[in-house]
mmCIF file of C-alpha atoms in Angstrom:
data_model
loop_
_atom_site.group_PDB
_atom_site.id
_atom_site.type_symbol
_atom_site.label_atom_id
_atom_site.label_comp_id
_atom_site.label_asym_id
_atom_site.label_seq_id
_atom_site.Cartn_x
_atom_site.Cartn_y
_atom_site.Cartn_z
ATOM 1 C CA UNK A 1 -93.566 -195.870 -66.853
ATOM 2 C CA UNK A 2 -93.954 -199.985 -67.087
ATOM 3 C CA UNK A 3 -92.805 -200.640 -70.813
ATOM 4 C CA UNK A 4 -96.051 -202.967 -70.880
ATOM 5 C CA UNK A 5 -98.418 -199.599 -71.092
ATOM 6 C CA UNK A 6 -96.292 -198.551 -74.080
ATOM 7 C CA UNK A 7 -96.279 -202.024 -76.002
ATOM 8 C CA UNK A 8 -100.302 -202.285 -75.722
ATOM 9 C CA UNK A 9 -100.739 -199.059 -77.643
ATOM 10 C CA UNK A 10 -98.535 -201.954 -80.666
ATOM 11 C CA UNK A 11 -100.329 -202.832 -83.873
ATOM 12 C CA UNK A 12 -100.995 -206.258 -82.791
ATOM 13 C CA UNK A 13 -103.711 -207.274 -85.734
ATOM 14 C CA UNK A 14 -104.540 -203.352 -86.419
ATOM 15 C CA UNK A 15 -104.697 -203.981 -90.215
ATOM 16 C CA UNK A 16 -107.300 -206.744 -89.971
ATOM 17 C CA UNK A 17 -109.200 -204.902 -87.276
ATOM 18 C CA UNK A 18 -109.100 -201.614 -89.483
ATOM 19 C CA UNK A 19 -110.088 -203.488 -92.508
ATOM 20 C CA UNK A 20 -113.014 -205.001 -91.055
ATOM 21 C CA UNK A 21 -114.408 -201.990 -89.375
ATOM 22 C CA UNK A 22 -114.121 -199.945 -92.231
ATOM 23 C CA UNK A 23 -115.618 -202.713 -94.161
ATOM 24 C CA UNK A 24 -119.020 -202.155 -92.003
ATOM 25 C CA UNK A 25 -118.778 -198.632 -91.002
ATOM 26 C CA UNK A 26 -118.009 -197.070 -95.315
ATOM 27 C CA UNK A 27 -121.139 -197.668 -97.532
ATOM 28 C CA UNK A 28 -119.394 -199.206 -100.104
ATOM 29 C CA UNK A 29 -116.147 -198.869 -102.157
ATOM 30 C CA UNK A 30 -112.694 -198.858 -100.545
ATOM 31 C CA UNK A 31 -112.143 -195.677 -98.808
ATOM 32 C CA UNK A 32 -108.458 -195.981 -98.784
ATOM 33 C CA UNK A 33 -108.198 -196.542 -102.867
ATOM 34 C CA UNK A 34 -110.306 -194.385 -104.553
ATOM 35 C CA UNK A 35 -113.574 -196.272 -104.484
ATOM 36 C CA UNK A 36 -117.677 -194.732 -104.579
ATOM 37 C CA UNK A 37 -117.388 -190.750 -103.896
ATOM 38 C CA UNK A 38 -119.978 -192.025 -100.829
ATOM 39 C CA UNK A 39 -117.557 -194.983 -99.766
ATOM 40 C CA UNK A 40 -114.579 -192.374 -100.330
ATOM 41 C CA UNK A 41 -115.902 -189.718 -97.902
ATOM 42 C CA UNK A 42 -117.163 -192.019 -95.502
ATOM 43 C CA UNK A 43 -113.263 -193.162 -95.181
ATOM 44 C CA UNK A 44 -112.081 -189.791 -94.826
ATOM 45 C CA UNK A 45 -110.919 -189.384 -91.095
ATOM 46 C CA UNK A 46 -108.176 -186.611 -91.939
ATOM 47 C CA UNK A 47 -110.794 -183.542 -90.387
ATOM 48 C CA UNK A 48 -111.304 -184.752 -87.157
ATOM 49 C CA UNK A 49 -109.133 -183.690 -84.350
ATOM 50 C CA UNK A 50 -110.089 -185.248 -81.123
ATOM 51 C CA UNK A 51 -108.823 -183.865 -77.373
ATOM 52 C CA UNK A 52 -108.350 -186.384 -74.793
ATOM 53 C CA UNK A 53 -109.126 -184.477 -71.437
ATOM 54 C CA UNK A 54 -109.009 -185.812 -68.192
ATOM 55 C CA UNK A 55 -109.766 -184.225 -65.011
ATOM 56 C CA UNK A 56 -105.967 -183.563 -64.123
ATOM 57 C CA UNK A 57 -102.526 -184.992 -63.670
ATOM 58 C CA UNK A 58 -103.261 -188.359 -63.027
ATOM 59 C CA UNK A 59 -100.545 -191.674 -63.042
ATOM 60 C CA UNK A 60 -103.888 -193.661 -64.463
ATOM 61 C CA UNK A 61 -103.668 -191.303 -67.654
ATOM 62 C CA UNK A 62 -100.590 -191.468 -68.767
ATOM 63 C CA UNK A 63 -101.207 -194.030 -71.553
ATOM 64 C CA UNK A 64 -103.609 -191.879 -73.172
ATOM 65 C CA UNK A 65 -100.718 -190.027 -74.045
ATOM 66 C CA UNK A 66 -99.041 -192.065 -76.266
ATOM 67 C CA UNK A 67 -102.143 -193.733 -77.244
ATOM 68 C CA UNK A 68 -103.763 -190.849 -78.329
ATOM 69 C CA UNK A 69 -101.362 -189.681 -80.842
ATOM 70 C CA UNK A 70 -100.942 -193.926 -82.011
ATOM 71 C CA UNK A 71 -104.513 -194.195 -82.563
ATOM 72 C CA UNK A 72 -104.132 -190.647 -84.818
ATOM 73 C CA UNK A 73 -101.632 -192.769 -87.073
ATOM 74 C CA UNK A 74 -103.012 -195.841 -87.238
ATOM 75 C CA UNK A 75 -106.886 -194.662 -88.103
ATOM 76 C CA UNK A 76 -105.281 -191.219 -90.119
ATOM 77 C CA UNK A 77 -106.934 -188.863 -88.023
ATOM 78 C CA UNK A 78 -106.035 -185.361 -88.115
ATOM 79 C CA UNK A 79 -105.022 -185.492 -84.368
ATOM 80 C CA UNK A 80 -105.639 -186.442 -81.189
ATOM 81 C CA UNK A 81 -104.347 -183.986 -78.044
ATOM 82 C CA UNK A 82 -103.656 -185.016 -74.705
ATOM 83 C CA UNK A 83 -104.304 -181.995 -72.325
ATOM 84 C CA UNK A 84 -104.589 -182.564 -68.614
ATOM 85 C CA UNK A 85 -104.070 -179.091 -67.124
ATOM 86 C CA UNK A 86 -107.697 -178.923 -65.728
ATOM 87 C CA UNK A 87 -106.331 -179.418 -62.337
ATOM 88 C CA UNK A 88 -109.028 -181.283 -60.639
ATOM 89 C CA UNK A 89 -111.398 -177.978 -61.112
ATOM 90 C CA UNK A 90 -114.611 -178.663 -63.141
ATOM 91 C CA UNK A 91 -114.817 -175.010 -63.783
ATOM 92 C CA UNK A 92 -111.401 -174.990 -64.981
ATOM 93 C CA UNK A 93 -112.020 -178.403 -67.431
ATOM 94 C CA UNK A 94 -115.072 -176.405 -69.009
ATOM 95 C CA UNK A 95 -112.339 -173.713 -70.282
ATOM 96 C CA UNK A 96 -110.014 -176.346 -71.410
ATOM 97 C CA UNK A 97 -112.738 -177.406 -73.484
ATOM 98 C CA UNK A 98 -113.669 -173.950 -74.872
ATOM 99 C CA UNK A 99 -110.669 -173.368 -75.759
ATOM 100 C CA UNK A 100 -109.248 -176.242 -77.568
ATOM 101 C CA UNK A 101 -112.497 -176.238 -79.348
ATOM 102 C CA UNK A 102 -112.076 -172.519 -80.284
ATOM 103 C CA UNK A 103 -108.903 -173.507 -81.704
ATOM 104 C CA UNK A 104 -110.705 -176.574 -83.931
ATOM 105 C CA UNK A 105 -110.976 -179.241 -82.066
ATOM 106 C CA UNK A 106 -113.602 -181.119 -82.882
ATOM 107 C CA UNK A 107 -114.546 -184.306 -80.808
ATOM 108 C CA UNK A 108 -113.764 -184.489 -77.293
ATOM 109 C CA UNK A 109 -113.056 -187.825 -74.566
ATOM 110 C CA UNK A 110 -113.528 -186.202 -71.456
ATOM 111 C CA UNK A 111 -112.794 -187.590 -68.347
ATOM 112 C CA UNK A 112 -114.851 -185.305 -65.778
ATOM 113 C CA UNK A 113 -113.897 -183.792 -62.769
ATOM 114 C CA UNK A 114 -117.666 -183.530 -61.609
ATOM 115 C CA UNK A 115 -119.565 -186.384 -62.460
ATOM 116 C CA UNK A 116 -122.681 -184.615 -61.404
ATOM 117 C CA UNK A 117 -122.469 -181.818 -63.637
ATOM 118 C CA UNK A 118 -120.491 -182.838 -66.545
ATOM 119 C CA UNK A 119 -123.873 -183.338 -68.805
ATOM 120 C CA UNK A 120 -124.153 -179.856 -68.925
ATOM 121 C CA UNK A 121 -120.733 -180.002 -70.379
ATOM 122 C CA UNK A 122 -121.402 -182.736 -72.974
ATOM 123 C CA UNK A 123 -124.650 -180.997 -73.794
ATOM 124 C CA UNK A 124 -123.431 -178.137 -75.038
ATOM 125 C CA UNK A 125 -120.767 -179.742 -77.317
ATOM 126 C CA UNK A 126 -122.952 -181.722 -78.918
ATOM 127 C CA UNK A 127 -125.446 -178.333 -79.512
ATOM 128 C CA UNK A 128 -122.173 -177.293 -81.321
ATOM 129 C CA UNK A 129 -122.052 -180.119 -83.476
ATOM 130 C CA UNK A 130 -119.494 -182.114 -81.668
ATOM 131 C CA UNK A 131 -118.861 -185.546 -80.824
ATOM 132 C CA UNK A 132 -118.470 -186.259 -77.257
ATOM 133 C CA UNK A 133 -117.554 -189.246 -75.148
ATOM 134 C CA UNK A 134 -116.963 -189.623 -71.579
ATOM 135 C CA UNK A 135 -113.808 -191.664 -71.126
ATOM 136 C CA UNK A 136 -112.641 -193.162 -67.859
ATOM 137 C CA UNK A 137 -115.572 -192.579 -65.911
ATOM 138 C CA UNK A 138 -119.543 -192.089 -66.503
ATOM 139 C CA UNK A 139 -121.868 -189.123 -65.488
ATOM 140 C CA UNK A 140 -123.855 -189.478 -62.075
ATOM 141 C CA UNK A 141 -127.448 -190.743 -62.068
ATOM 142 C CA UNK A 142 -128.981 -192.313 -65.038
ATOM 143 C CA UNK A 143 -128.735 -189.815 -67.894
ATOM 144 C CA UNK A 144 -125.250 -189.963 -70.046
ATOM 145 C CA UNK A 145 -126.041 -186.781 -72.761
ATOM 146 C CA UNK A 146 -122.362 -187.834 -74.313
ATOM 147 C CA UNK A 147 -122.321 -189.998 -77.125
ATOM 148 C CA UNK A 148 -121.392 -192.979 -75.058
ATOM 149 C CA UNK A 149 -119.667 -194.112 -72.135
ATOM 150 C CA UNK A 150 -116.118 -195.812 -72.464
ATOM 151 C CA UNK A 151 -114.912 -196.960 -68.937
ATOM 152 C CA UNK A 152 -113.797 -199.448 -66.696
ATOM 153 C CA UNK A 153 -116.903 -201.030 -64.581
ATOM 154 C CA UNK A 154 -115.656 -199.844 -61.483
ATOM 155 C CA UNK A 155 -118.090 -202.164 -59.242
ATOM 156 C CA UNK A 156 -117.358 -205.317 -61.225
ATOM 157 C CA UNK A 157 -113.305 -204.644 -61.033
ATOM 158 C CA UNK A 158 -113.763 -203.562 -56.847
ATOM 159 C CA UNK A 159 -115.818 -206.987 -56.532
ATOM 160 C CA UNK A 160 -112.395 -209.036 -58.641
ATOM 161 C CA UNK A 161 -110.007 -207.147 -56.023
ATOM 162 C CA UNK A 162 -112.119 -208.083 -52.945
ATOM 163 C CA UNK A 163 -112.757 -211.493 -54.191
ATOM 164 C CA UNK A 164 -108.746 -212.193 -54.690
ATOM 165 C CA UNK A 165 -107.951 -210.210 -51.054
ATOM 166 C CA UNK A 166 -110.442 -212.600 -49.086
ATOM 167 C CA UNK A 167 -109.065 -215.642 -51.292
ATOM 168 C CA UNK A 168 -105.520 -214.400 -50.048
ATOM 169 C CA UNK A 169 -106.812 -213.837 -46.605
ATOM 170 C CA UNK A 170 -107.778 -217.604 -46.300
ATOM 171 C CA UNK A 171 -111.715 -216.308 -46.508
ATOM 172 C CA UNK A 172 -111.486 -215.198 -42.873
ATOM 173 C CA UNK A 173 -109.896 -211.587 -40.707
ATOM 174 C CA UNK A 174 -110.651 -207.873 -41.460
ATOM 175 C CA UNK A 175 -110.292 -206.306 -44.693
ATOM 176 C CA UNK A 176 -109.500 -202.644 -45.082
ATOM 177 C CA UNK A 177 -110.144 -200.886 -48.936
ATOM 178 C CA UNK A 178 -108.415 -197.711 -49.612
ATOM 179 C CA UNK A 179 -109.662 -195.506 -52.516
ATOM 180 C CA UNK A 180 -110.875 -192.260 -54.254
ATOM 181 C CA UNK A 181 -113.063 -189.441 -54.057
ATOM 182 C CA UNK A 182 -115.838 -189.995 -52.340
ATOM 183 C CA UNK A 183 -118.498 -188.158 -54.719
ATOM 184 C CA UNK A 184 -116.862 -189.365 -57.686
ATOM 185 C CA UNK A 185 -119.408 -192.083 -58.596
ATOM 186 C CA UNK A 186 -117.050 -194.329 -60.095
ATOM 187 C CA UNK A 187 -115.692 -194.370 -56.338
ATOM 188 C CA UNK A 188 -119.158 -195.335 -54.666
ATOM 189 C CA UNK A 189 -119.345 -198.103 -57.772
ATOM 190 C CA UNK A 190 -115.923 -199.967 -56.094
ATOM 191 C CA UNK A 191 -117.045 -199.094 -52.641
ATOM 192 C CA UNK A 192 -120.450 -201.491 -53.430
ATOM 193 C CA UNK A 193 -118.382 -204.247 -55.354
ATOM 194 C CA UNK A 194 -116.203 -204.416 -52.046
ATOM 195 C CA UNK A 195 -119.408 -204.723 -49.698
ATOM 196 C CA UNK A 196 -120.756 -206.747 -52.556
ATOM 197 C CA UNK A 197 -118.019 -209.533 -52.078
ATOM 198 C CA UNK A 198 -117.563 -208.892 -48.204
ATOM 199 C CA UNK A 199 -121.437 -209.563 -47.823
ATOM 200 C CA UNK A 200 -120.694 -212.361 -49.652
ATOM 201 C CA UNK A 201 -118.306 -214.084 -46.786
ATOM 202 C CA UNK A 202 -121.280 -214.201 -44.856
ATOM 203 C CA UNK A 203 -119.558 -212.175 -41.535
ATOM 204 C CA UNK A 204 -116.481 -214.269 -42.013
ATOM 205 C CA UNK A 205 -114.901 -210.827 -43.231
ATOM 206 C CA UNK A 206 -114.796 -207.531 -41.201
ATOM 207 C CA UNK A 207 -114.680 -204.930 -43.163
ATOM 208 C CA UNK A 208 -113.344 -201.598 -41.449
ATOM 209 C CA UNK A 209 -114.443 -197.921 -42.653
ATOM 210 C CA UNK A 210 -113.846 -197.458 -46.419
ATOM 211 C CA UNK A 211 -110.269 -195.295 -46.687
ATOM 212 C CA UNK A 212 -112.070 -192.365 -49.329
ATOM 213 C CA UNK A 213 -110.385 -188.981 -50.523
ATOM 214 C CA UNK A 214 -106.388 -190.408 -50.398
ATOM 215 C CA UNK A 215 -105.907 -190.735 -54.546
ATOM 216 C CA UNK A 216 -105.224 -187.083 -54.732
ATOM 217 C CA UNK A 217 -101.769 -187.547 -54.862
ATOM 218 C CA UNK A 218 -99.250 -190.549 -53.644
ATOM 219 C CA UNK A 219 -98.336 -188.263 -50.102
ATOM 220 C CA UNK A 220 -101.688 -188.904 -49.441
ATOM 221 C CA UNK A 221 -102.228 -192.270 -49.371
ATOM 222 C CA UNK A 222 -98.775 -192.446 -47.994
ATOM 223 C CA UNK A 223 -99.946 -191.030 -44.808
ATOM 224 C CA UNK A 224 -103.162 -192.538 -44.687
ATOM 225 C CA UNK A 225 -102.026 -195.682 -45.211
ATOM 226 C CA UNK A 226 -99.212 -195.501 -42.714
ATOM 227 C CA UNK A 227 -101.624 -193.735 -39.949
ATOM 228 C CA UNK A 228 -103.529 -196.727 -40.398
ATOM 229 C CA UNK A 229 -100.679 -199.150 -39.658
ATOM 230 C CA UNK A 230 -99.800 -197.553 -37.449
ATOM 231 C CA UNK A 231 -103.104 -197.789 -35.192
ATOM 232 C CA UNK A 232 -104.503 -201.382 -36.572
ATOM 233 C CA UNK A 233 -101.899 -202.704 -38.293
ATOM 234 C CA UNK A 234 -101.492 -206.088 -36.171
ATOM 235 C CA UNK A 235 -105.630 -206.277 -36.493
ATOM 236 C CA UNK A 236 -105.671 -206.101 -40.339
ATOM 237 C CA UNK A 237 -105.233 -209.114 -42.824
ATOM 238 C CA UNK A 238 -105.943 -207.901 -46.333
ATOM 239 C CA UNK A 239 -105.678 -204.989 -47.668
ATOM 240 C CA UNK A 240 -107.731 -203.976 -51.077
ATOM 241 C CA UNK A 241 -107.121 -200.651 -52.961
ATOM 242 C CA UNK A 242 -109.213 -199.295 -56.035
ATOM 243 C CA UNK A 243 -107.351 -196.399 -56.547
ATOM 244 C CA UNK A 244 -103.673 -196.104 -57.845
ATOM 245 C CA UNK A 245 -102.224 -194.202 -55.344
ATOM 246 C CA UNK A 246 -103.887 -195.932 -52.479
ATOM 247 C CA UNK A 247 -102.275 -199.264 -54.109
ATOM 248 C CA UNK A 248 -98.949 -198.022 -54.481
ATOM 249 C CA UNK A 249 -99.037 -196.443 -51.483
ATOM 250 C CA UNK A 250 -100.176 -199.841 -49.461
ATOM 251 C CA UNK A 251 -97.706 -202.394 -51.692
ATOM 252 C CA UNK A 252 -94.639 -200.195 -50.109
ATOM 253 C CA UNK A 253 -95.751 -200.305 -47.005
ATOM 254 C CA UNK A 254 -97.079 -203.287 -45.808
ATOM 255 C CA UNK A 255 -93.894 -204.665 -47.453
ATOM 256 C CA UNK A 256 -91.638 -202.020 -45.609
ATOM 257 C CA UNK A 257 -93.403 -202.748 -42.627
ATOM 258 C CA UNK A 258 -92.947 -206.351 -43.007
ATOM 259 C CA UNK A 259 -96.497 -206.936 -41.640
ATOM 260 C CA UNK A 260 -98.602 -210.713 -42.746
ATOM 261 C CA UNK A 261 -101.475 -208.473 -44.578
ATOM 262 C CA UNK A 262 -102.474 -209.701 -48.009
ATOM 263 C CA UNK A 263 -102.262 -207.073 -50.537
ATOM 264 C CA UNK A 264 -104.768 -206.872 -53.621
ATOM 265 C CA UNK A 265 -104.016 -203.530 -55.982
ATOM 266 C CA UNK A 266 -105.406 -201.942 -59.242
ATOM 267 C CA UNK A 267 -103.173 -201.029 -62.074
ATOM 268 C CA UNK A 268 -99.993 -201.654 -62.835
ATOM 269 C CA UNK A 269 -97.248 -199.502 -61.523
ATOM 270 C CA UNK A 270 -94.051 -200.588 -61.200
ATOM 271 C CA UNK A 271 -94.139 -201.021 -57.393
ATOM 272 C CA UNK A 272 -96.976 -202.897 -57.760
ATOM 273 C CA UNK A 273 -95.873 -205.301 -60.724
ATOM 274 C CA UNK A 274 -92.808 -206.374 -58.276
ATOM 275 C CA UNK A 275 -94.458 -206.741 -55.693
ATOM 276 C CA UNK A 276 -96.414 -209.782 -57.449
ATOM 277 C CA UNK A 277 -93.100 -211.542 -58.695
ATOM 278 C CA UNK A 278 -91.474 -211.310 -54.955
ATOM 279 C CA UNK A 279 -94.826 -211.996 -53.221
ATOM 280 C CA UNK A 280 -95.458 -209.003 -51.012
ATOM 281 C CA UNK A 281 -98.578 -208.242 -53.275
ATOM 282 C CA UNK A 282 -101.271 -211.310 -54.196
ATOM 283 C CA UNK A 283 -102.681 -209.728 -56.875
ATOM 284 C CA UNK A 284 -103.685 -206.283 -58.652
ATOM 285 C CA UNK A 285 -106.250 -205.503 -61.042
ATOM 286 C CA UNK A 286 -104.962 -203.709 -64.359
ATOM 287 C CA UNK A 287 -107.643 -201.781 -66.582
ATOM 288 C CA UNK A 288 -107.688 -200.604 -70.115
ATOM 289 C CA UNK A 289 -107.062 -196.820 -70.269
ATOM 290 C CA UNK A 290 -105.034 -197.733 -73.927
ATOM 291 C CA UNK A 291 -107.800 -199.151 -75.587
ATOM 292 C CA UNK A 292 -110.063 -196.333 -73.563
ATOM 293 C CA UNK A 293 -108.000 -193.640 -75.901
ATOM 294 C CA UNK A 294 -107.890 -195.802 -78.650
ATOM 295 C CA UNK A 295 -111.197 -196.876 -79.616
ATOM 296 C CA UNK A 296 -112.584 -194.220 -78.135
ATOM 297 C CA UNK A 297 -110.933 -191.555 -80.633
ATOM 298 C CA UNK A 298 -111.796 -194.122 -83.626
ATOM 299 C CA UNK A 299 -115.416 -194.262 -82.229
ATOM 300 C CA UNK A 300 -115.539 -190.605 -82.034
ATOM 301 C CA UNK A 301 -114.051 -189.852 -85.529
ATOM 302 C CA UNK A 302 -116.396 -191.821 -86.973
ATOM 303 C CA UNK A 303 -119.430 -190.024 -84.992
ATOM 304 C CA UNK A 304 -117.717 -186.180 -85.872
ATOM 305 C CA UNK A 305 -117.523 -187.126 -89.776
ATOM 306 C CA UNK A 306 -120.889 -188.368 -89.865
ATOM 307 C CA UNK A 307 -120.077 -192.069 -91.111
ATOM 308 C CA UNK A 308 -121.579 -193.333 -88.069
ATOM 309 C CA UNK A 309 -124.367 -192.538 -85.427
ATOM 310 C CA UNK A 310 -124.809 -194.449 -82.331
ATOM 311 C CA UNK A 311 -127.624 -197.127 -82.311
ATOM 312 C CA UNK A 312 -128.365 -196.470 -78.760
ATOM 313 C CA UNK A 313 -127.329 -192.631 -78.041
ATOM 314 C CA UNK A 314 -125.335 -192.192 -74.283
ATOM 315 C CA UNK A 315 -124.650 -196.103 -73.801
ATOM 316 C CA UNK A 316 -122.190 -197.502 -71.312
ATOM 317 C CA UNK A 317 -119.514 -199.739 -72.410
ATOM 318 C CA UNK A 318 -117.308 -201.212 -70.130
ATOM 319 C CA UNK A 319 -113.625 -201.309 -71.592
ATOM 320 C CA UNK A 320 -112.468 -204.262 -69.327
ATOM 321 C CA UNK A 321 -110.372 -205.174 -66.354
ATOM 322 C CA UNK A 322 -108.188 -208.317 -65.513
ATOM 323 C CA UNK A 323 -106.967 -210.295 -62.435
ATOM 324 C CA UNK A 324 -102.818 -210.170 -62.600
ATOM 325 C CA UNK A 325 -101.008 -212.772 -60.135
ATOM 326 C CA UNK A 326 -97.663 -214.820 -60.496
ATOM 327 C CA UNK A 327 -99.409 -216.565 -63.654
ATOM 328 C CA UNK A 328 -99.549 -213.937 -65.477
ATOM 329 C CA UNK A 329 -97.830 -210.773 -64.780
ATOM 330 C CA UNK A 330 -95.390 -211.119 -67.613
ATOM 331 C CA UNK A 331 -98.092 -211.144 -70.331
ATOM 332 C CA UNK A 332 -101.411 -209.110 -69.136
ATOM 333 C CA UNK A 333 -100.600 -207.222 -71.972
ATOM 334 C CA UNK A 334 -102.053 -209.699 -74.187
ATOM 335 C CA UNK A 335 -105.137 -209.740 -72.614
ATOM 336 C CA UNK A 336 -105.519 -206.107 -73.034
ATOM 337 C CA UNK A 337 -105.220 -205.705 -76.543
ATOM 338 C CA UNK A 338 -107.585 -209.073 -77.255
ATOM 339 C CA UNK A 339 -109.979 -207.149 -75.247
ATOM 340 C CA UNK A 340 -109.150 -204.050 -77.043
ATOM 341 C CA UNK A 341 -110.104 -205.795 -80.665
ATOM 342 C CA UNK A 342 -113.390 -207.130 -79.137
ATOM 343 C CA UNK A 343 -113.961 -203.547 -78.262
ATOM 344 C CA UNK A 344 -113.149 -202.353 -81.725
ATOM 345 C CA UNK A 345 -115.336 -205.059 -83.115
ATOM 346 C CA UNK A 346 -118.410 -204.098 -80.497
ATOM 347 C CA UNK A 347 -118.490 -200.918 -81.716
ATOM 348 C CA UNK A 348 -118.223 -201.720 -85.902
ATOM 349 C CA UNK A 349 -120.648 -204.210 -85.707
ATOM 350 C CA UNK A 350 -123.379 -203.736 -82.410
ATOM 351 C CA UNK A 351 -123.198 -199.826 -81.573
ATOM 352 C CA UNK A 352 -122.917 -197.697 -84.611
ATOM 353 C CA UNK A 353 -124.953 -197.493 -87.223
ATOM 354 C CA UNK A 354 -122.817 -196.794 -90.388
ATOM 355 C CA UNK A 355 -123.564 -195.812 -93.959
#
């Protein structure tokens, strides 16, 4: 696990951040000293116990984790669980759910499996009195019936990776993008910011048949990607992935192969993050999934106690993404937890309204 995952979950100006948004979310009095009965209960984050549930094992996760749990001490939460044993199986997530909230759980980040039935899901939480937030990616269509939407903007970080693989490319030759599951919508949102930025080269880019389905597991995109340099490897110059396997899976080996194709990732594996400081990758492009967890179990406690409701009920909020090169693969991190504080700060002071 990169170390750099670990150190953005750090305190880096948590006190200020926590006094300020308990400043604007309490209705007056100090809720950490005693202050109004009102101000004191409004502070009060002790009951909540929040699950963090993706849709299954997953490398992208794996912050959430020890964010979770960091985010439980540093806002006094009661909790916050990390369970990922849905195994890809929307049918099985739904039990997860039931279950942990049986056992008194009582706000839920949900990753989903099935984008186009998860509101069903989030529905009947909130009937149950429940905070909900989907986490990491956002329901199909145009309806969101959690309390809001805490991802990555999957099209606007595919159009950053395309961009940088045509700038490696020299803004000319065929471009190849390897990536998730193709009904997952957050997987057709990076398949139009690739076409976006090809379309944008005005035919001086090829673009060959998106690589969907081969982010199950890293065997996947193994084989996929080899298969594929195998038949067109000489005919390929960049190479773009917007899932994590696919990337890791393509930075070993076009390297291993020892073939001229410019290599553009997303997220930050270890593979990956050497591959930028000897040169056989140009560039990756690392999300947020730490302030995802983070904010989005503060967020939520403040929704399950009642302290806060949202403004505008199932909005989207994109939780960033960032170009890493040469410059600046040795302190990404910071960049990550500024944009994790602006979050904090976007949600205090423009998306819940607090008593």
């Amino acid at each position: 696990m990169n170390t750099s995952l670990i150190r953005r979950g750090s305190f880096v100006a948590a006190a200020a951040a926590l006094a300020l948004v308990l400043s604007a979310c309490s209705g007056g009095g100090n809720p950490t000293d005693g202050g109004t009965d009102e101000g004191a209960a409004a502070g009060d984050l002790s009951g909540v116990q929040v699950a963090l549930i993706p849709g299954g094992s997953h490398p992208y996760f794996q912050p959430w984790k020890t964010a979770g749990p960091a985010a439980a001490t540093e806002f006094k939460l009661g909790g916050v669980e990390y369970n990922e044993t849905s195994e890809w199986d929307q049918t099985k997530q739904n039990e997860v759910v039931n279950s942990l909230a049986a056992q008194g759980t009582n706000a839920f980040g949900i990753f989903s499996v099935s984008p186009t039935d998860i509101n069903t899901t989030f529905t009947k939480l909130k009937d149950q009195g429940f905070a909900v937030a989907s986490l990491g990616n956002c329901p199909a269509g145009d309806t969101n019936a959690a309390d809001f939407c805490l991802s990555t903007d999957t099209e606007v970080a595919a159009y950053k990776a395309a961009q940088a693989a045509i700038e490696a490319m020299g803004g000319k030759g065929t471009l190849v993008h390897g990536t998730g599951n193709n009904v997952d919508t957050n997987t057709q949102r990076r398949i139009a910011g690739v076409e976006k930025a090809v379309a944008e080269t005005n035919g001086a880019v090829t673009l060959l048949p998106h690589l969907t389905d081969i982010d199950k597991d890293l065997s996947t995109a193994q084989k996929a990607v080899a298969d594929l340099l195998a038949a067109k490897g000489d005919e390929i110059q960049g190479f773009v992935s917007t899932a994590y396997n696919p990337a890791v899976a393509s930075a070993a080996a076009v390297k291993n192969a020892g073939l001229p194709i410019k290599v553009v990732a997303i997220d930050d594996d270890e593979t990956i993050l050497a591959g930028i400081k000897d040169g056989s990758v140009s560039a990756t492009v690392v999300q947020n999934p730490v302030g995802q967890a983070r904010i989005g179990s503060w967020a939520l406690a403040q929704l399950q106690t009642g302290t806060c409701t949202m403004k505008e009920p199932g909005v989207i909020v994109d939780s960033g993404s960032f170009i890493v090169n040469k410059d600046n693969v040795d302190s990404y991190g910071d960049e990550q937890d500024a944009e994790s504080e602006k979050l904090m700060d976007q949600f205090a002071n423009d998306l819940l309204s607090c008593k």
